PDB file of C-alpha atoms in Angstrom:
ATOM      1  CA  GLN A   1       0.103  -0.100   0.103  1.00 94.00           C
ATOM      2  CA  VAL A   2       1.544   3.348  -1.154  1.00 96.00           C
ATOM      3  CA  ARG A   3       1.970   5.475   1.694  1.00 97.00           C
ATOM      4  CA  LEU A   4       2.865   9.646   1.756  1.00 98.00           C
ATOM      5  CA  GLU A   5       3.726  11.476   4.754  1.00 98.00           C
ATOM      6  CA  GLU A   6       4.478  15.024   5.305  1.00 98.00           C
ATOM      7  CA  SER A   7       6.750  16.318   8.173  1.00 98.00           C
ATOM      8  CA  GLY A   8       7.749  19.824   9.327  1.00 96.00           C
ATOM      9  CA  PRO A   9       7.233  22.464  11.520  1.00 96.00           C
ATOM     10  CA  GLY A  10       3.619  23.539  12.271  1.00 96.00           C
ATOM     11  CA  LEU A  11       4.171  26.965  13.332  1.00 98.00           C
ATOM     12  CA  VAL A  12       6.205  29.392  10.968  1.00 98.00           C
ATOM     13  CA  LYS A  13       6.887  33.116  11.591  1.00 98.00           C
ATOM     14  CA  PRO A  14       6.114  35.946   8.955  1.00 98.00           C
ATOM     15  CA  SER A  15       8.830  36.374   6.330  1.00 98.00           C
ATOM     16  CA  GLU A  16      10.557  33.148   7.138  1.00 98.00           C
ATOM     17  CA  THR A  17      10.528  30.425   5.204  1.00 98.00           C
ATOM     18  CA  LEU A  18       8.194  27.053   5.138  1.00 98.00           C
ATOM     19  CA  SER A  19      10.064  23.884   4.864  1.00 98.00           C
ATOM     20  CA  LEU A  20       7.929  20.726   4.445  1.00 98.00           C
ATOM     21  CA  ARG A  21       9.183  16.838   3.321  1.00 98.00           C
ATOM     22  CA  CYS A  22       7.383  14.230   2.097  1.00 98.00           C
ATOM     23  CA  THR A  23       8.383  10.562   3.006  1.00 98.00           C
ATOM     24  CA  VAL A  24       7.068   8.181   0.322  1.00 97.00           C
ATOM     25  CA  SER A  25       6.577   4.414   1.237  1.00 96.00           C
ATOM     26  CA  ASN A  26       6.302   1.435  -0.867  1.00 93.00           C
ATOM     27  CA  SER A  27       6.399   3.671  -4.208  1.00 90.00           C
ATOM     28  CA  SER A  28       9.457   4.860  -5.959  1.00 90.00           C
ATOM     29  CA  LEU A  29      10.105   8.519  -6.940  1.00 91.00           C
ATOM     30  CA  ILE A  30      11.696   7.092  -9.732  1.00 89.00           C
ATOM     31  CA  GLY A  31       8.939   5.870 -12.608  1.00 87.00           C
ATOM     32  CA  SER A  32       6.015   6.764 -14.095  1.00 86.00           C
ATOM     33  CA  TYR A  33       4.578   8.923 -11.393  1.00 93.00           C
ATOM     34  CA  TYR A  34       4.940  12.474 -10.729  1.00 95.00           C
ATOM     35  CA  TRP A  35       5.039  14.274  -7.109  1.00 97.00           C
ATOM     36  CA  ALA A  36       2.832  17.337  -5.845  1.00 97.00           C
ATOM     37  CA  TRP A  37       2.111  19.477  -3.057  1.00 98.00           C
ATOM     38  CA  VAL A  38      -1.618  21.025  -2.466  1.00 98.00           C
ATOM     39  CA  ARG A  39      -2.571  23.142  -0.140  1.00 98.00           C
ATOM     40  CA  GLN A  40      -5.747  23.945   1.473  1.00 98.00           C
ATOM     41  CA  PRO A  41      -6.514  27.471   3.664  1.00 98.00           C
ATOM     42  CA  PRO A  42      -8.718  26.796   6.877  1.00 97.00           C
ATOM     43  CA  GLY A  43     -12.459  26.561   5.771  1.00 96.00           C
ATOM     44  CA  LYS A  44     -11.284  27.051   1.863  1.00 97.00           C
ATOM     45  CA  GLY A  45     -10.693  25.084  -1.049  1.00 98.00           C
ATOM     46  CA  LEU A  46      -7.671  23.252  -2.609  1.00 98.00           C
ATOM     47  CA  GLU A  47      -4.902  25.021  -4.660  1.00 98.00           C
ATOM     48  CA  TRP A  48      -2.265  23.208  -6.438  1.00 98.00           C
ATOM     49  CA  ILE A  49       1.205  24.451  -5.503  1.00 98.00           C
ATOM     50  CA  GLY A  50       3.811  22.618  -7.903  1.00 97.00           C
ATOM     51  CA  THR A  51       4.888  19.229  -9.351  1.00 97.00           C
ATOM     52  CA  ILE A  52       8.336  17.764  -9.285  1.00 95.00           C
ATOM     53  CA  PHE A  53       9.207  14.556 -11.577  1.00 88.00           C
ATOM     54  CA  ASP A  54      12.559  12.045 -11.375  1.00 86.00           C
ATOM     55  CA  SER A  55      14.328  14.219 -14.019  1.00 84.00           C
ATOM     56  CA  GLY A  56      14.482  17.143 -11.512  1.00 82.00           C
ATOM     57  CA  ASP A  57      12.401  19.541 -13.248  1.00 90.00           C
ATOM     58  CA  SER A  58       9.296  21.132 -11.751  1.00 94.00           C
ATOM     59  CA  TYR A  59       6.433  22.814 -12.284  1.00 95.00           C
ATOM     60  CA  TYR A  60       5.293  25.540 -10.062  1.00 97.00           C
ATOM     61  CA  THR A  61       1.615  27.217  -9.901  1.00 97.00           C
ATOM     62  CA  PRO A  62       2.416  30.853 -10.842  1.00 97.00           C
ATOM     63  CA  SER A  63       1.096  33.074  -7.847  1.00 97.00           C
ATOM     64  CA  LEU A  64       4.047  31.041  -5.787  1.00 97.00           C
ATOM     65  CA  LYS A  65       6.588  30.446  -8.283  1.00 97.00           C
ATOM     66  CA  SER A  66       8.993  33.637  -6.994  1.00 97.00           C
ATOM     67  CA  ARG A  67       8.782  31.946  -3.533  1.00 98.00           C
ATOM     68  CA  LEU A  68       8.923  28.236  -4.343  1.00 98.00           C
ATOM     69  CA  THR A  69      11.552  25.803  -4.209  1.00 97.00           C
ATOM     70  CA  MET A  70      10.520  21.873  -4.720  1.00 97.00           C
ATOM     71  CA  SER A  71      13.126  19.103  -4.837  1.00 96.00           C
ATOM     72  CA  MET A  72      13.484  15.482  -4.241  1.00 95.00           C
ATOM     73  CA  ASP A  73      15.915  12.720  -2.787  1.00 94.00           C
ATOM     74  CA  THR A  74      15.825   9.552  -4.343  1.00 92.00           C
ATOM     75  CA  ALA A  75      18.168   7.917  -1.871  1.00 93.00           C
ATOM     76  CA  THR A  76      15.714   8.567   0.993  1.00 95.00           C
ATOM     77  CA  ASN A  77      12.533   8.759  -1.130  1.00 95.00           C
ATOM     78  CA  GLN A  78      11.607  11.835  -0.018  1.00 97.00           C
ATOM     79  CA  PHE A  79      10.699  15.259  -1.627  1.00 97.00           C
ATOM     80  CA  SER A  80      10.539  18.650   0.305  1.00 98.00           C
ATOM     81  CA  LEU A  81       9.084  22.047  -0.382  1.00 98.00           C
ATOM     82  CA  ARG A  82      10.471  25.015   0.774  1.00 98.00           C
ATOM     83  CA  LEU A  83       8.166  28.559   0.519  1.00 98.00           C
ATOM     84  CA  ALA A  84       9.771  31.382   1.264  1.00 98.00           C
ATOM     85  CA  SER A  85       8.860  34.976   2.671  1.00 98.00           C
ATOM     86  CA  VAL A  86       5.858  33.646   4.111  1.00 98.00           C
ATOM     87  CA  THR A  87       2.865  35.732   5.883  1.00 98.00           C
ATOM     88  CA  ALA A  88      -0.556  34.607   7.069  1.00 98.00           C
ATOM     89  CA  ALA A  89      -2.170  33.830   3.619  1.00 98.00           C
ATOM     90  CA  ASP A  90       0.115  31.018   3.531  1.00 98.00           C
ATOM     91  CA  THR A  91      -1.421  29.597   6.498  1.00 98.00           C
ATOM     92  CA  ALA A  92      -3.119  26.192   5.337  1.00 98.00           C
ATOM     93  CA  VAL A  93      -3.042  22.123   5.209  1.00 98.00           C
ATOM     94  CA  TYR A  94      -0.489  21.201   3.008  1.00 98.00           C
ATOM     95  CA  TYR A  95      -0.834  17.737   1.777  1.00 98.00           C
ATOM     96  CA  CYS A  96       1.558  15.978  -0.558  1.00 98.00           C
ATOM     97  CA  ALA A  97       0.342  13.579  -3.029  1.00 98.00           C
ATOM     98  CA  ARG A  98       1.151  10.932  -6.016  1.00 97.00           C
ATOM     99  CA  LEU A  99       0.302  12.635  -9.495  1.00 95.00           C
ATOM    100  CA  ALA A 100      -0.508   9.785 -12.154  1.00 93.00           C
ATOM    101  CA  SER A 101      -0.878  10.796 -15.838  1.00 89.00           C
ATOM    102  CA  VAL A 102      -2.624   9.571 -18.655  1.00 82.00           C
ATOM    103  CA  VAL A 103      -0.439  11.949 -20.587  1.00 85.00           C
ATOM    104  CA  THR A 104       2.601  13.892 -19.161  1.00 85.00           C
ATOM    105  CA  ALA A 105       3.017  15.785 -16.027  1.00 82.00           C
ATOM    106  CA  SER A 106       1.363  18.932 -17.380  1.00 84.00           C
ATOM    107  CA  VAL A 107      -1.770  17.437 -18.705  1.00 87.00           C
ATOM    108  CA  GLY A 108      -3.883  14.345 -17.795  1.00 89.00           C
ATOM    109  CA  GLY A 109      -2.861  14.233 -14.227  1.00 92.00           C
ATOM    110  CA  PHE A 110      -4.831  13.037 -11.298  1.00 95.00           C
ATOM    111  CA  PHE A 111      -4.062  12.994  -7.773  1.00 97.00           C
ATOM    112  CA  ASP A 112      -4.585   9.144  -6.976  1.00 96.00           C
ATOM    113  CA  VAL A 113      -2.562   8.953  -3.259  1.00 97.00           C
ATOM    114  CA  TRP A 114      -2.645  11.608  -0.774  1.00 98.00           C
ATOM    115  CA  GLY A 115      -0.835  12.145   2.334  1.00 98.00           C
ATOM    116  CA  GLN A 116      -2.866  12.634   5.747  1.00 98.00           C
ATOM    117  CA  GLY A 117      -1.718  16.635   5.626  1.00 98.00           C
ATOM    118  CA  THR A 118       0.269  18.684   7.836  1.00 98.00           C
ATOM    119  CA  MET A 119      -1.327  21.966   9.184  1.00 98.00           C
ATOM    120  CA  VAL A 120       1.042  25.048   8.888  1.00 98.00           C
ATOM    121  CA  THR A 121       0.419  28.215  10.837  1.00 98.00           C
ATOM    122  CA  VAL A 122       2.116  31.698   9.853  1.00 98.00           C
ATOM    123  CA  SER A 123       1.933  33.739  12.949  1.00 97.00           C
ATOM    124  CA  SER A 124       4.707  35.676  15.055  1.00 96.00           C
TER     125      SER A 124
ATOM    126  CA  ASP B   1      -5.595  30.010 -15.808  1.00 96.00           C
ATOM    127  CA  ILE B   2      -8.812  27.739 -16.548  1.00 97.00           C
ATOM    128  CA  GLN B   3     -11.195  28.669 -13.813  1.00 98.00           C
ATOM    129  CA  MET B   4     -13.412  25.540 -12.348  1.00 98.00           C
ATOM    130  CA  THR B   5     -17.177  26.620 -11.241  1.00 98.00           C
ATOM    131  CA  GLN B   6     -18.775  24.304  -9.426  1.00 98.00           C
ATOM    132  CA  PHE B   7     -22.578  24.329  -8.342  1.00 96.00           C
ATOM    133  CA  PRO B   8     -24.467  24.163  -6.329  1.00 97.00           C
ATOM    134  CA  SER B   9     -22.411  25.210  -3.517  1.00 98.00           C
ATOM    135  CA  SER B  10     -23.731  22.986  -1.220  1.00 97.00           C
ATOM    136  CA  LEU B  11     -26.693  21.024  -1.010  1.00 97.00           C
ATOM    137  CA  SER B  12     -28.893  18.747   1.677  1.00 97.00           C
ATOM    138  CA  ALA B  13     -29.982  15.343   0.983  1.00 96.00           C
ATOM    139  CA  SER B  14     -30.961  12.302   2.890  1.00 96.00           C
ATOM    140  CA  VAL B  15     -29.880   8.593   2.727  1.00 95.00           C
ATOM    141  CA  GLY B  16     -31.092   6.682  -0.372  1.00 96.00           C
ATOM    142  CA  ASP B  17     -31.431  10.214  -2.612  1.00 97.00           C
ATOM    143  CA  THR B  18     -29.504  10.926  -5.908  1.00 97.00           C
ATOM    144  CA  VAL B  19     -27.134  13.819  -6.366  1.00 97.00           C
ATOM    145  CA  VAL B  20     -25.989  15.827  -8.973  1.00 98.00           C
ATOM    146  CA  ILE B  21     -23.148  17.913  -8.826  1.00 98.00           C
ATOM    147  CA  THR B  22     -21.966  20.287 -11.986  1.00 98.00           C
ATOM    148  CA  CYS B  23     -18.667  21.688 -12.745  1.00 98.00           C
ATOM    149  CA  ARG B  24     -18.126  23.896 -15.598  1.00 98.00           C
ATOM    150  CA  ALA B  25     -15.060  24.846 -16.896  1.00 98.00           C
ATOM    151  CA  SER B  26     -13.636  28.485 -18.508  1.00 98.00           C
ATOM    152  CA  LEU B  27     -12.528  27.056 -21.433  1.00 97.00           C
ATOM    153  CA  SER B  28     -12.512  23.195 -23.089  1.00 97.00           C
ATOM    154  CA  ILE B  29     -10.592  20.798 -21.223  1.00 96.00           C
ATOM    155  CA  THR B  30     -11.852  17.798 -23.435  1.00 95.00           C
ATOM    156  CA  THR B  31     -12.168  14.868 -20.917  1.00 95.00           C
ATOM    157  CA  TYR B  32      -9.294  16.254 -18.339  1.00 96.00           C
ATOM    158  CA  LEU B  33     -11.510  16.255 -15.298  1.00 97.00           C
ATOM    159  CA  ASN B  34     -11.163  14.356 -12.187  1.00 97.00           C
ATOM    160  CA  TRP B  35     -13.134  14.561  -9.011  1.00 98.00           C
ATOM    161  CA  TYR B  36     -12.387  14.161  -5.738  1.00 98.00           C
ATOM    162  CA  HIS B  37     -14.269  13.513  -1.925  1.00 98.00           C
ATOM    163  CA  GLN B  38     -13.079  14.833   0.887  1.00 98.00           C
ATOM    164  CA  GLN B  39     -14.585  14.280   4.356  1.00 97.00           C
ATOM    165  CA  PRO B  40     -13.711  17.000   7.310  1.00 96.00           C
ATOM    166  CA  GLY B  41     -10.459  16.552   8.565  1.00 96.00           C
ATOM    167  CA  LYS B  42      -9.179  14.455   6.041  1.00 98.00           C
ATOM    168  CA  ALA B  43      -7.176  14.442   2.819  1.00 98.00           C
ATOM    169  CA  PRO B  44      -9.247  14.306  -0.671  1.00 98.00           C
ATOM    170  CA  LYS B  45      -9.925  10.908  -2.175  1.00 98.00           C
ATOM    171  CA  LEU B  46      -9.877  10.540  -5.961  1.00 98.00           C
ATOM    172  CA  VAL B  47     -13.064   8.974  -7.234  1.00 97.00           C
ATOM    173  CA  ILE B  48     -13.197   9.603 -11.028  1.00 96.00           C
ATOM    174  CA  HIS B  49     -10.919  10.130 -13.435  1.00 93.00           C
ATOM    175  CA  PRO B  50     -10.628  11.457 -16.520  1.00 86.00           C
ATOM    176  CA  ALA B  51     -14.216  12.544 -16.515  1.00 81.00           C
ATOM    177  CA  SER B  52     -15.891   9.046 -16.619  1.00 88.00           C
ATOM    178  CA  SER B  53     -13.582   6.350 -15.195  1.00 92.00           C
ATOM    179  CA  LEU B  54     -13.839   5.239 -11.754  1.00 94.00           C
ATOM    180  CA  GLN B  55     -10.926   4.934  -9.356  1.00 94.00           C
ATOM    181  CA  PRO B  56     -10.665   1.359  -8.235  1.00 93.00           C
ATOM    182  CA  GLY B  57     -12.177   0.642  -5.212  1.00 94.00           C
ATOM    183  CA  VAL B  58     -14.901   3.281  -5.732  1.00 96.00           C
ATOM    184  CA  PRO B  59     -18.575   1.951  -5.887  1.00 96.00           C
ATOM    185  CA  SER B  60     -20.760   2.103  -9.061  1.00 96.00           C
ATOM    186  CA  ARG B  61     -23.218   4.363  -7.518  1.00 97.00           C
ATOM    187  CA  PHE B  62     -20.906   7.126  -8.565  1.00 97.00           C
ATOM    188  CA  ARG B  63     -20.983   8.183 -12.226  1.00 96.00           C
ATOM    189  CA  GLY B  64     -19.012  11.119 -14.188  1.00 96.00           C
ATOM    190  CA  SER B  65     -19.978  12.142 -17.590  1.00 95.00           C
ATOM    191  CA  GLY B  66     -19.170  15.404 -19.799  1.00 96.00           C
ATOM    192  CA  PHE B  67     -16.999  16.800 -22.197  1.00 96.00           C
ATOM    193  CA  GLY B  68     -15.623  20.325 -23.265  1.00 96.00           C
ATOM    194  CA  THR B  69     -16.539  22.636 -20.662  1.00 98.00           C
ATOM    195  CA  ASP B  70     -19.762  21.153 -18.906  1.00 98.00           C
ATOM    196  CA  PHE B  71     -19.396  17.752 -16.617  1.00 97.00           C
ATOM    197  CA  THR B  72     -21.239  15.894 -13.880  1.00 97.00           C
ATOM    198  CA  LEU B  73     -20.997  13.776 -11.233  1.00 97.00           C
ATOM    199  CA  THR B  74     -23.777  11.738 -10.449  1.00 97.00           C
ATOM    200  CA  ILE B  75     -24.418   9.682  -6.818  1.00 97.00           C
ATOM    201  CA  THR B  76     -26.962   7.453  -6.693  1.00 97.00           C
ATOM    202  CA  SER B  77     -28.603   5.877  -3.677  1.00 96.00           C
ATOM    203  CA  LEU B  78     -26.642   7.934  -1.312  1.00 96.00           C
ATOM    204  CA  LYS B  79     -24.785   6.104   1.649  1.00 96.00           C
ATOM    205  CA  PRO B  80     -23.675   8.006   5.001  1.00 94.00           C
ATOM    206  CA  GLU B  81     -20.465   7.806   3.974  1.00 95.00           C
ATOM    207  CA  ASP B  82     -21.188   9.608   0.844  1.00 96.00           C
ATOM    208  CA  PHE B  83     -21.128  12.900   2.852  1.00 94.00           C
ATOM    209  CA  GLY B  84     -18.609  15.604   2.851  1.00 98.00           C
ATOM    210  CA  THR B  85     -17.098  18.015   0.031  1.00 98.00           C
ATOM    211  CA  TYR B  86     -16.450  17.126  -3.559  1.00 98.00           C
ATOM    212  CA  TYR B  87     -14.280  19.027  -5.716  1.00 98.00           C
ATOM    213  CA  CYS B  88     -13.458  18.966  -9.141  1.00 98.00           C
ATOM    214  CA  GLN B  89     -10.089  19.262 -11.119  1.00 98.00           C
ATOM    215  CA  GLN B  90      -8.881  20.088 -14.596  1.00 97.00           C
ATOM    216  CA  SER B  91      -5.567  18.692 -15.765  1.00 96.00           C
ATOM    217  CA  SER B  92      -5.679  20.125 -19.465  1.00 96.00           C
ATOM    218  CA  ASN B  93      -3.321  22.891 -18.755  1.00 95.00           C
ATOM    219  CA  LEU B  94      -1.255  24.250 -16.202  1.00 95.00           C
ATOM    220  CA  PRO B  95      -1.806  25.281 -13.367  1.00 96.00           C
ATOM    221  CA  LEU B  96      -3.771  22.637 -12.365  1.00 97.00           C
ATOM    222  CA  THR B  97      -6.927  23.814 -10.727  1.00 98.00           C
ATOM    223  CA  PHE B  98      -9.654  23.041  -8.689  1.00 98.00           C
ATOM    224  CA  GLY B  99     -13.280  24.025  -8.354  1.00 98.00           C
ATOM    225  CA  GLY B 100     -14.791  25.788  -5.102  1.00 98.00           C
ATOM    226  CA  GLY B 101     -16.012  22.588  -3.682  1.00 98.00           C
ATOM    227  CA  THR B 102     -19.707  21.233  -3.320  1.00 98.00           C
ATOM    228  CA  ARG B 103     -20.521  20.422   0.299  1.00 98.00           C
ATOM    229  CA  VAL B 104     -22.973  17.533   0.551  1.00 98.00           C
ATOM    230  CA  ASP B 105     -25.060  17.399   4.307  1.00 96.00           C
ATOM    231  CA  ILE B 106     -27.254  15.189   5.756  1.00 88.00           C
ATOM    232  CA  LYS B 107     -31.000  16.307   5.481  1.00 86.00           C
TER     233      LYS B 107
END
């Protein structure tokens, strides 16, 4: 059974960098899947943050692109997110997810496995 | 960005009812439309992709249809575990975008 688990601090101060890690079990980061982050502000809907694949390439949502870095470590089967200069608007539950696709990472993708999510609050 | 609009935003239904949720894209996404179900405090779960294929393990009372800009998710014989919020998501173009959600409550 494929399992994803997010880890990282639950509280980040404004203007600092939010760092999260996703540990993947029973599915290799190398291969036919892609790996993504999705967030959900309290009481609101879902927002795709970005997708990374085993080549190291990545796609980011335009609104976060200037502050966002995603990376992966195939040796430990983990991938990570770093979001710089955070504000209260970045307060959300952050999910890591596996993206399968019938076409490519940018077309035809669907999130078939999700982590349980981790709440990150931006506050001083 | 492709805007995804869901309606209704919420509805009340009883166990055994049939529920129809609509998702409209701001431009054609052919069949690149997925549906997710989220229960309170839990991660979303994939229900249908793309447009009409059931995710393995999802019961046949769920049905997706549509093409282009208009899509529907139909749930027949509603069960207690079906309550929660449903989201559509397009994967025709980046950035990937979700609809605002449809909350299905118990009447």
